[in-house]
XYZ file of C-alpha atoms in Angstrom:
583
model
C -6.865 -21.851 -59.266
C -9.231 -22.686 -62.202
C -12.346 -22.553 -59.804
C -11.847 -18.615 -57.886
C -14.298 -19.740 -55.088
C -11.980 -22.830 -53.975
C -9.933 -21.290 -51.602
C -10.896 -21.695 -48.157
C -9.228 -19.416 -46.018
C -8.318 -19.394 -42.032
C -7.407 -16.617 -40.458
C -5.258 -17.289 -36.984
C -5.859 -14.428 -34.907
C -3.227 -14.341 -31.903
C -2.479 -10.752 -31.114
C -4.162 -8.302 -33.496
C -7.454 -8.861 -31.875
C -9.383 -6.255 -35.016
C -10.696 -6.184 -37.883
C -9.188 -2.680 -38.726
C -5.992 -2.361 -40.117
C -5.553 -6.297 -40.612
C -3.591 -7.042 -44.254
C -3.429 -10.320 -43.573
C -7.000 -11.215 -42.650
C -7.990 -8.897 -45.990
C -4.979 -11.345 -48.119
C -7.062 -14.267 -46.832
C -10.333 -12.960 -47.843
C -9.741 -12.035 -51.142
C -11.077 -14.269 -53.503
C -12.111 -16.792 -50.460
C -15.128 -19.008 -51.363
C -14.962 -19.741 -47.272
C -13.437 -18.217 -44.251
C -13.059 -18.894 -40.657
C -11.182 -16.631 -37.924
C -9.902 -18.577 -35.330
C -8.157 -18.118 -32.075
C -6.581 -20.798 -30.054
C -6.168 -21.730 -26.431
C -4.348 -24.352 -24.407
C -6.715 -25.034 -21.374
C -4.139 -26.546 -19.846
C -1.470 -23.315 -20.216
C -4.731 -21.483 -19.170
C -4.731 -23.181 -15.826
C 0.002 -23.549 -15.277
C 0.962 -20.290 -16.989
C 2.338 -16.636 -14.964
C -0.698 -14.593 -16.144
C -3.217 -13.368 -13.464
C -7.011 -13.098 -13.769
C -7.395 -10.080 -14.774
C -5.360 -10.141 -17.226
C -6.840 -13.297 -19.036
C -10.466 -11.461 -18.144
C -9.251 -9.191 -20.908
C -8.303 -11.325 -23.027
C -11.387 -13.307 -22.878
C -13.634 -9.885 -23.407
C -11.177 -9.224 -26.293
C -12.281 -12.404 -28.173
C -15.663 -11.924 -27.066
C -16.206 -8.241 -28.897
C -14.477 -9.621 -31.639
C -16.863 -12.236 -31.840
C -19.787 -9.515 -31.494
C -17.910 -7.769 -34.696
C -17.693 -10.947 -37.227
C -21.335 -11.258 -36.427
C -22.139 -8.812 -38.165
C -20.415 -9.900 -41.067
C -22.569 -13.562 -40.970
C -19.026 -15.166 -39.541
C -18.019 -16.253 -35.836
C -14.748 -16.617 -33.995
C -13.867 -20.081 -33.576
C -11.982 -20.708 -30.331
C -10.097 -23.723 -30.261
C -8.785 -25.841 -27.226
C -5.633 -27.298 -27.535
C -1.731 -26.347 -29.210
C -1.657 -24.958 -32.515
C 0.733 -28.374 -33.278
C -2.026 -30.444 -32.703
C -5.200 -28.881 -33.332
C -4.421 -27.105 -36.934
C -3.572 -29.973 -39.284
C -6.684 -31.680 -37.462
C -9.116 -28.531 -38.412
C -7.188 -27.952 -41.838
C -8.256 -31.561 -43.071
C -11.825 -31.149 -42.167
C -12.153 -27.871 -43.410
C -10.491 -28.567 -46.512
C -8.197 -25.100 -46.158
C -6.118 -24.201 -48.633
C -5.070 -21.121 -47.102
C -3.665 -19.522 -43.789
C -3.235 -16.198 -43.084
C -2.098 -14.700 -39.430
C -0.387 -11.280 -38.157
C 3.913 -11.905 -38.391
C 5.122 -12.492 -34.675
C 7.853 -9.753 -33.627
C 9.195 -11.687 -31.172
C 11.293 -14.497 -31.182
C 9.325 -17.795 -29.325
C 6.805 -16.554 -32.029
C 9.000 -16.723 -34.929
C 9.947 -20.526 -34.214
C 6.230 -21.672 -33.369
C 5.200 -19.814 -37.335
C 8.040 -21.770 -38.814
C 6.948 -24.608 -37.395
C 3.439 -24.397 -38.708
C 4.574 -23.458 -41.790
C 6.065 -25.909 -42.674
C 3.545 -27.801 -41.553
C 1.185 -25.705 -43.903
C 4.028 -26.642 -47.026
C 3.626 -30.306 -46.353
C -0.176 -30.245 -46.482
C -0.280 -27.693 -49.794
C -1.634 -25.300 -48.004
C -0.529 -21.401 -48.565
C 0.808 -19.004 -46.067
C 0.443 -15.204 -45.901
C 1.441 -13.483 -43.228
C 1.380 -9.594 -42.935
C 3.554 -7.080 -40.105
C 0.557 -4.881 -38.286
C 1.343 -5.050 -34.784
C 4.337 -2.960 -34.975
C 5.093 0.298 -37.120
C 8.308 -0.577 -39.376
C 9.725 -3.878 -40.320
C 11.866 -4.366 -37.471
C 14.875 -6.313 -39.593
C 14.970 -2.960 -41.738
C 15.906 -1.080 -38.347
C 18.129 -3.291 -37.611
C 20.358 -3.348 -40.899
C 19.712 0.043 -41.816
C 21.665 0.388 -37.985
C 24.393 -1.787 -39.499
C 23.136 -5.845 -38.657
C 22.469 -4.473 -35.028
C 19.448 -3.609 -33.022
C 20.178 0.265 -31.817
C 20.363 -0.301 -28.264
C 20.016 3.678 -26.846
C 16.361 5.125 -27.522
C 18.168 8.265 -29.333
C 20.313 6.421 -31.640
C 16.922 4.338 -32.036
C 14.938 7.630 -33.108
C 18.394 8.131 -35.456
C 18.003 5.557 -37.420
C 13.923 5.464 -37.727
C 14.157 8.941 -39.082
C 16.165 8.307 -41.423
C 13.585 5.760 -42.843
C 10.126 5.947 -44.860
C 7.369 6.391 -42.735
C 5.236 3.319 -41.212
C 2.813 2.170 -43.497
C -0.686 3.734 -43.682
C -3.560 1.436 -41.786
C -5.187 -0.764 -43.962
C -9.493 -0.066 -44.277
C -11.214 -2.305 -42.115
C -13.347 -5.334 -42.996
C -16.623 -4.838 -43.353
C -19.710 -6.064 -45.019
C -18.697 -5.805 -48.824
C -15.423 -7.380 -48.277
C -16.862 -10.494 -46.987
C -19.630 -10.769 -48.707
C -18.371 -13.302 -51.225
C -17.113 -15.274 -48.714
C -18.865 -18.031 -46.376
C -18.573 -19.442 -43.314
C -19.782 -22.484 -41.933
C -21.267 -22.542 -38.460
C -22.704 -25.153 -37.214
C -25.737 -25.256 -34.441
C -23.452 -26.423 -31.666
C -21.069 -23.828 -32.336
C -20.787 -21.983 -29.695
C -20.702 -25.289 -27.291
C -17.848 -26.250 -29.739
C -16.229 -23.156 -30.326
C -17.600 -20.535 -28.140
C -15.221 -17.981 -26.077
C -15.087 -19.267 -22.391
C -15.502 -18.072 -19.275
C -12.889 -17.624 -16.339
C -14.711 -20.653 -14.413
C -13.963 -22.964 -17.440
C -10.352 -21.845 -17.600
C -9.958 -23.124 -13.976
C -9.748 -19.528 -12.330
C -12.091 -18.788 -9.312
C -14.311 -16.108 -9.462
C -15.256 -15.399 -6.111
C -14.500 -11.737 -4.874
C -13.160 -10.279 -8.443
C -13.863 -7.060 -8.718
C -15.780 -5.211 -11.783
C -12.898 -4.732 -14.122
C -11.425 -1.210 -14.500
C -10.304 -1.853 -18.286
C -12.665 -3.829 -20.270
C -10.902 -5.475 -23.198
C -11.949 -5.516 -27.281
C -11.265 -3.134 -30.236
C -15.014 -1.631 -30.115
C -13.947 0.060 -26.126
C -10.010 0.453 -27.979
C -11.848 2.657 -31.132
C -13.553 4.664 -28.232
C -10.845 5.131 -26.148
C -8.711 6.520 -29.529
C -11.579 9.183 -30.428
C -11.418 10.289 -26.726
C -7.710 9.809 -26.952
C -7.614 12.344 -29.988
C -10.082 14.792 -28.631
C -7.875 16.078 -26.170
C -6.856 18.833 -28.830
C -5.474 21.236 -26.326
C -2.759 18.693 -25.265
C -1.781 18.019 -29.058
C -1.661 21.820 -29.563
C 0.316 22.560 -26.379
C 2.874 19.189 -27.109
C 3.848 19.077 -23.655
C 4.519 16.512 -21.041
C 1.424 16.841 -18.880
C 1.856 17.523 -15.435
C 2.280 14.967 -12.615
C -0.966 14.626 -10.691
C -2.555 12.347 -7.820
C -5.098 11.809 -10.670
C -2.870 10.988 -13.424
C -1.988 7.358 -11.362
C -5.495 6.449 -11.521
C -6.963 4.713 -14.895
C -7.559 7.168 -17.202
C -10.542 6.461 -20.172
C -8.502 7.614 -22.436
C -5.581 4.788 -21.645
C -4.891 2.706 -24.689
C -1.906 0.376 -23.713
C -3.488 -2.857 -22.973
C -5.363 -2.102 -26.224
C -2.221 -1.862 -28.289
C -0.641 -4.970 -26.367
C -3.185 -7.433 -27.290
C -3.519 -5.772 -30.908
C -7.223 -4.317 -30.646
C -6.074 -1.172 -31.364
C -3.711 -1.204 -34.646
C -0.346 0.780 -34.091
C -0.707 2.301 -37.121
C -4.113 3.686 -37.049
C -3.285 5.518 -33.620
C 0.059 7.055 -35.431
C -1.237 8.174 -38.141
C -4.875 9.794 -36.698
C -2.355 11.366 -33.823
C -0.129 12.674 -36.572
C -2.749 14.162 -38.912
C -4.643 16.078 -36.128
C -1.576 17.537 -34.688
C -1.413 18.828 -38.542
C -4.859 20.344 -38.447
C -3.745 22.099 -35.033
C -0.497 23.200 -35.110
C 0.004 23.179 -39.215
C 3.474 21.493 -39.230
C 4.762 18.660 -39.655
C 4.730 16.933 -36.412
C 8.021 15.679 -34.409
C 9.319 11.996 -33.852
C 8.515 11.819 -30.130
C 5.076 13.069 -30.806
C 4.648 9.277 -30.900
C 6.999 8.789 -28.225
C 4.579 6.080 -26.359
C 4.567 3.734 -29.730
C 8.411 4.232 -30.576
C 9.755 2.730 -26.939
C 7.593 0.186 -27.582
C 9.085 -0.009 -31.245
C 12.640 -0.025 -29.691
C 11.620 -2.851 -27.157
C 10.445 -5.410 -29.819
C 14.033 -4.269 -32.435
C 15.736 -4.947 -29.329
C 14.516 -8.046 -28.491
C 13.708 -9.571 -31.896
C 16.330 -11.723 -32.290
C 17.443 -12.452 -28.648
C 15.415 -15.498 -27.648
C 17.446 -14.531 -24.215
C 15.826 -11.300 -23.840
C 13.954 -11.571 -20.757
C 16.800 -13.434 -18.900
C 20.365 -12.425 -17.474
C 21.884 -15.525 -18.118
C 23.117 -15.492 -21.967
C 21.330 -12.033 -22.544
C 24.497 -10.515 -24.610
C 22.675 -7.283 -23.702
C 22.692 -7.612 -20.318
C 24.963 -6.731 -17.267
C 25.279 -9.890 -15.096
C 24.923 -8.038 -11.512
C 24.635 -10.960 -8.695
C 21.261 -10.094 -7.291
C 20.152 -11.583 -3.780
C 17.809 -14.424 -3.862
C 14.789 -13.206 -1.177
C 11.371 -14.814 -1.411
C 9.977 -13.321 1.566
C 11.232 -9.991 0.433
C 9.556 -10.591 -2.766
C 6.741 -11.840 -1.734
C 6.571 -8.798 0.483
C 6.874 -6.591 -2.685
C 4.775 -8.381 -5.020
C 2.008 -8.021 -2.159
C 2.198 -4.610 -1.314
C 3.424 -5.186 2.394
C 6.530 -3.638 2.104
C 5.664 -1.010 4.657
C 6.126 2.165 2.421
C 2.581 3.410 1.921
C 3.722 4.706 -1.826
C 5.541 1.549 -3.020
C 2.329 -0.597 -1.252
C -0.199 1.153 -2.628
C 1.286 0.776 -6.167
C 1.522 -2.731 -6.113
C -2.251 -3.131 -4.799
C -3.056 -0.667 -7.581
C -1.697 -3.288 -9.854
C -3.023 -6.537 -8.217
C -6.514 -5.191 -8.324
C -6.702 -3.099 -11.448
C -3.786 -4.700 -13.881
C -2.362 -1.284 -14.339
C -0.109 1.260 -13.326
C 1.044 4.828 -14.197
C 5.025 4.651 -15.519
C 6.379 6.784 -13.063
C 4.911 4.577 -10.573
C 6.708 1.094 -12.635
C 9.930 2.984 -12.439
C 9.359 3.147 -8.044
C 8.131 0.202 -7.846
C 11.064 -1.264 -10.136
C 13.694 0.554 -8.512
C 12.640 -0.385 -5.202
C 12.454 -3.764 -5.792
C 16.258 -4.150 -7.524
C 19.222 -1.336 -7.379
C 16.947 0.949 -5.042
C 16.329 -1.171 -1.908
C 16.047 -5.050 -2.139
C 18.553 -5.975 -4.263
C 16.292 -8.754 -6.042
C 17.001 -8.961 -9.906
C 14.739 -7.872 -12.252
C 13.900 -11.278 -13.778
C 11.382 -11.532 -10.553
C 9.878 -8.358 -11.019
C 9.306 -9.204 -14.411
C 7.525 -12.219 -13.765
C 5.175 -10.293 -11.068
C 4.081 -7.992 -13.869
C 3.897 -10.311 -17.023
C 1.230 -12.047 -14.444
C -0.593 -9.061 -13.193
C -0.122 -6.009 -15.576
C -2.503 -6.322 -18.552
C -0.245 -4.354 -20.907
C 2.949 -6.416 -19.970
C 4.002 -8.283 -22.999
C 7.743 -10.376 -23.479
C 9.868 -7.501 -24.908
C 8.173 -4.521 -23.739
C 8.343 -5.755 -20.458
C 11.958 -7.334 -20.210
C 12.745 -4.427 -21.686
C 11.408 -2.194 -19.195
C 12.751 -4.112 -16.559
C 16.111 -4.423 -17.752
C 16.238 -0.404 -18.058
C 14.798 0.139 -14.569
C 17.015 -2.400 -12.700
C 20.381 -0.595 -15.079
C 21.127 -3.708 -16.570
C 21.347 -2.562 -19.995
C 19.863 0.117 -21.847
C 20.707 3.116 -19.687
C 22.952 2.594 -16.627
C 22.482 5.404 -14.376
C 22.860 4.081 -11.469
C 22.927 7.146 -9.290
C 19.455 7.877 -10.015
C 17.254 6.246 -6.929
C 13.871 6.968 -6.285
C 13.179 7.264 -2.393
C 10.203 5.728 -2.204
C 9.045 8.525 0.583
C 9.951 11.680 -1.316
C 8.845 10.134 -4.932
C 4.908 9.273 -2.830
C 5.149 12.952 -1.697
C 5.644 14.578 -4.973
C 3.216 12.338 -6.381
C 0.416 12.285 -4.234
C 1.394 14.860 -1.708
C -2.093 14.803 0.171
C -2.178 10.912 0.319
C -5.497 10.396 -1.526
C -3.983 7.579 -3.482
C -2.634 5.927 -0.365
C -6.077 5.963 1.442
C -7.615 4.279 -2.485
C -5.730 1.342 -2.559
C -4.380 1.060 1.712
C -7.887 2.067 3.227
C -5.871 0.519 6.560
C -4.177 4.263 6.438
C -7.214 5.728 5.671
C -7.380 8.103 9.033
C -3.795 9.174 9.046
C -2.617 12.785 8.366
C -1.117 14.193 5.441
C 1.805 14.760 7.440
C 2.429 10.573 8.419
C 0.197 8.861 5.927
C 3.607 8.437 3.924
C 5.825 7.397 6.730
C 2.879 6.030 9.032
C 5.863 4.725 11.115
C 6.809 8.093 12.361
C 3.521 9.075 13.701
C 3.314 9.076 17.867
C 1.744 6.205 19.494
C -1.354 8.963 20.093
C -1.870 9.490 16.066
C -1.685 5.627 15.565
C -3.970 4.852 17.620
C -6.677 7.849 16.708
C -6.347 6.126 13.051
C -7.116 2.498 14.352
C -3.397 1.716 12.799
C -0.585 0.459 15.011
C 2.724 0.092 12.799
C 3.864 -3.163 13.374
C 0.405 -4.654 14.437
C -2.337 -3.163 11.539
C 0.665 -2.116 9.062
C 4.294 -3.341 8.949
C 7.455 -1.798 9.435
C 9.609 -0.531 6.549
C 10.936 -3.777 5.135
C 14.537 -2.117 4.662
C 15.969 1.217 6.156
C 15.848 3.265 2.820
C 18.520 6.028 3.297
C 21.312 3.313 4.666
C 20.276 0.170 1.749
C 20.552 2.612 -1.223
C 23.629 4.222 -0.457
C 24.995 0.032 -0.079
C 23.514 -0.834 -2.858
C 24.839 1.998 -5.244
C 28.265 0.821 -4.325
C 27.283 -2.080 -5.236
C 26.193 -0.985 -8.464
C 29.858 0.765 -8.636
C 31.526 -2.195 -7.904
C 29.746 -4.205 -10.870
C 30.430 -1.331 -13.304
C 33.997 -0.794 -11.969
C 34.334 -4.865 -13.415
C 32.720 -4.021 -16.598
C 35.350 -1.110 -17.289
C 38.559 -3.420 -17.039
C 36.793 -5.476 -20.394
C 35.272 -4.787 -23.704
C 31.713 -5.348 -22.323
C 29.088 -6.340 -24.520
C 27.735 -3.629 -25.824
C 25.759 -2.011 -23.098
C 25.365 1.717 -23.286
C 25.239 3.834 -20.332
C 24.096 7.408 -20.539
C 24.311 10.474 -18.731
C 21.491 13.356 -19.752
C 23.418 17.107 -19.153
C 21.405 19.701 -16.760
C 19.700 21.002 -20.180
C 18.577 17.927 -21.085
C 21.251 16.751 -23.398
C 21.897 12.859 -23.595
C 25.722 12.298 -23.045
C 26.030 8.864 -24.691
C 28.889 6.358 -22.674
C 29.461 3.440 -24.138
C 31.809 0.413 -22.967
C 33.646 -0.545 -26.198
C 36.514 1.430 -24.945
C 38.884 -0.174 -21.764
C 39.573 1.346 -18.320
C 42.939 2.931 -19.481
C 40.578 5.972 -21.003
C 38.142 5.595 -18.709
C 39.861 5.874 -15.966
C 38.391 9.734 -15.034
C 35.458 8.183 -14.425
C 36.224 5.669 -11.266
C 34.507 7.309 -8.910
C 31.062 5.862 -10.553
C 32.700 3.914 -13.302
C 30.905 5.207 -15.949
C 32.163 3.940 -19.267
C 32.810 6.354 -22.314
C 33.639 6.745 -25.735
C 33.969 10.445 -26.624
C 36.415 12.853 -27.849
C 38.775 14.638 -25.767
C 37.564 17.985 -25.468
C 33.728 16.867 -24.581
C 35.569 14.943 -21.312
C 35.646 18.348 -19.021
C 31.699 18.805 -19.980
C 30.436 15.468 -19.720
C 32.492 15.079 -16.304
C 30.562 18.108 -14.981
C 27.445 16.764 -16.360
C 27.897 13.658 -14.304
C 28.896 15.534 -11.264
C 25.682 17.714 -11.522
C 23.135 14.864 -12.411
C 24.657 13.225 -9.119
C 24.141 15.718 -6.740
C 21.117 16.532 -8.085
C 19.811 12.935 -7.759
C 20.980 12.628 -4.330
C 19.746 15.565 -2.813
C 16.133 16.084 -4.456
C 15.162 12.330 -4.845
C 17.268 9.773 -3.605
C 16.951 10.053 1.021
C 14.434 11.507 3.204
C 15.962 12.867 5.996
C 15.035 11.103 8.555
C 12.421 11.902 10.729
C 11.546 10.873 14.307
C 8.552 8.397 15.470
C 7.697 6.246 18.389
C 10.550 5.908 20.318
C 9.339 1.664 19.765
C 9.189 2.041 15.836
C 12.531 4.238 16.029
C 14.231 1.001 17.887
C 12.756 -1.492 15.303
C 13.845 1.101 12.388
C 17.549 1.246 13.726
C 17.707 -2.574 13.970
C 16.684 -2.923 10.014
C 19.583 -0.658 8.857
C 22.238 -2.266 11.198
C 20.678 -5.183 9.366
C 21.009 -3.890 5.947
């Protein structure tokens, strides 16, 4: 350009809600006579789409601190109504831009919409830049560097990524001098125009929302990381902490909603994480140090070019299993009125809060398809892209597919009960009583199976089973053993094909992951029918990996998988008896 303060840059912000660690914002700005940051919303989707309050109460506080932030550089966030279609080439000709920058979409509805608007963007004369910050590696090198295809085991994942250059270092944040060449117009009716709006504008109703748990922006996410990073006796130790009633609360020190909506950058987090475990331990830290930002990594190679991903139908990935269709089951789920105090309480937890620890996704997951109900995962997955704030398209599908075993990992022996699981977890009940304050007065020794109580307890706690609190939806102990053989019977089909692709694995009592993997037919498979595992492994590993299998079973079954049963009211044992002839 003959004139260097001509070019009139806007910045789409969509996820990567920050200003640190944001190449393609600083691309924009260089050289810019004028810039404006701008983040777009369809009132209408606002109002129709599967995503809770609490989760667009976030998002809204996300846009508003990142408002607060480009304040201070003399700029504002411009939030537009309306579909990017419409609304850009609209705003491009009264701006005059002559450049758009925005953060390169991972996942595949994302990748269509920016090719779209590019060329768009071509036919106007308008350039595009757009930068990868909201995950760690390029995901297409991944994927060709594992030979065209996404890895689709978490090990061979970690393979493959350690083999390649490390992630990029975070880009410096924009501040003051950056900008400072730059303009941007605001008008005086700008934030009537253009200002972030509230719930009541987006259509949601108000009344009875509680104070929100997680409050959303990259100012809280930059807090939460020092706090995050302070915990120096953790990094030194390197340990998985132990399970606590208090670790299933919100902890202040929680940063996945932050990464999922991009206020926190990926790359800052790895690299501060990796450089104090340097100062502490003085070594070179391992790969699953960042073992929370690699499954997510995994997720979006996974998923990247699968516009299927979060379906069963035409997922190559994923094992068609014919799930029951149950909407008052679900409904029962989804609600937390399932009648297990552990399972119930989660799913208020999440209702309420828009979060929930991971142990207590993989109950409530389990419970919900191969564990108890037998509903497929796709519904699950719907429930938590609406309520859970960190639930976005490929972590989630993702999740749930691995949960449910329809692809990833198929070990379908492994069932939580979802009385033993609450026990080990919260063995006094304290969480119960938080989010069920119905079972508030019950003893440690019933507030998990209120059901088994006498009539005398249930009454002393002002909670009749049946009446205040329902029965056990299914009769855990007879449904899981049904629906493994189920599982066996689906996996028993896959093993007399070439499936497509799926790998199944099998982790040895030390910890070892046996990797199984369906390319190979029944003929040498056929020393694994009694759970139809598939294989592909030399001969002499078969003795070690079949005693593997045998152990991780019988394990499974006997420290996790049934409560014995215990005796209650001789009314609720009737009712109880009736639900497993039923199921």
């Amino acid at each position: 350009m003959s004139d260097e303060r001509s070019k009139n840059t806007v910045h789409w912000f969509r996820k990567g809600l920050r200003l640190h660690d944001n190449p393609s914002l600083l691309a924009g700005l260089e050289d810019a006579a004028t810039f404006r940051c701008i983040f777009i919303i369809d009132p209408w989707f606002a109002g129709a789409s599967n995503v809770g309050i609490n989760k667009w109460r976030f998002l809204l506080q996300c846009l508003e601190d990142l408002d607060r932030s480009l304040r201070k550089l003399n700029s504002r966030l411009f939030v537009i109504r309306g579909q990017p279609a419409d609304a850009l080439p609209k705003l491009f000709k009264e701006w005059g831009t002559t450049n758009l920058t925005f953060e390169e979409d991972p996942e595949p509805f994302g990748r269509v919409r920016d090719q779209n608007i590019m060329a768009m963007c071509k036919g106007m004369n308008i350039s595009v830049i757009s930068c990868i910050s909201h995950t760690l590696y390029k995901l297409e090198d991944i994927v060709e560097r594992n030979g065209g295809r996404p890895p689709l085991t978490y090990h061979q994942f970690q393979r493959v990524v350690s083999s390649m250059e490390p992630p990029p270092q975070a880009k410096q944040t924009v501040d003051v001098d950056i900008v400072k060449h730059a303009h941007t117009p605001i008008s005086d009716d700008h934030d009537e125009i253009y200002g972030v709006p509230t719930l009541e504008e987006l259509g949601f109703d108000t009344e009875g929302l509680r104070p929100p748990v997680w409050q959303g922006g990259e100012s809280e996410a930059l807090a939460r990381l020092e706090r995050h990073l302070e915990r120096k006796a953790w990094v030194a130790s390197f340990g998985h902490p132990k399970m606590t009633p208090q670790s299933l609360m919100a902890s202040q020190t929680g940063l996945s909603p932050y990464l999922r909506f991009g206020c926190l950058s990926t790359r800052l987090f790895h690299y501060q994480l990796t450089d104090l475990y340097k100062k502490v331990k003085k070594a070179t830290p391992p790969l699953s140090l960042h073992g929370q930002l690699l499954w997510r990594e995994f997720f979006y190679c996974a998923a990247t070019n699968n516009p299927n991903f979060d379906k069963m139908v035409g997922n190559p990935i994923c094992v068609q299993i014919p799930w029951d269709k149950n909407p008052e089951a679900l409904a029962k789920w989804s609600n937390g009125q399932t009648g297990f105090p552990w399972i119930d309480a989660v799913m208020t937890q999440l209702r309420e809060e828009g979060w929930i620890h991971h142990l207590a996704r993989h109950a409530v997951a389990c419970f919900l398809t191969r564990g108890d109900l037998w509903i497929s995962w796709e519904e699950g997955m719907k429930v938590f892209e609406e309520l859970l704030l960190d639930a976005d398209w490929s972590v989630n599908a993702g999740s749930w597919m691995w949960h449910s075993c329809s692809s990833f990992f198929q070990q379908f022996f492994h069932c939580y009960c979802p009385v033993r699981f609450g026990r080990k977890a919260d063995p006094n009940g304290d969480f119960i009583r938080k989010y069920l304050p119905i079972l508030r007065n019950y003893p440690n020794q019933h507030i998990h199976e209120p059901w088994t109580a006498p009539e005398s307890v249930q009454k002393a706690a002002k909670c009749i089973v049946s009446k205040d609190y329902p029965l056990p939806i299914v009769n855990h102990r007879n449904i899981s053993r049904i629906n493994m053989e189920r599982m066996k019977q689906v996996y028993q089909q896959l093993s007399r094909y070439r499936g497509p692709g799926i790998v199944a694995s099998a982790p040895d009592r030390k910890g070892t992951l046996l990797v199984l993997n369906p390319h190979v037919g029944s003929k040498e498979n056929k020393n694994f029918s009694k759970f139809n595992l598939l294989r592909e492994i030399h001969n002499d590993q078969e003795n070690k990996i079949m005693e593997a299998v045998k152990e991780e079973i019988d394990y499974f079954e006997n420290q996790f998988m049934n409560e014995p049963e215990r005796a209650g009211t001789s009314a609720n044992k009737k009712q109880i008896y009736s639900l497993s002839q039923k199921n």
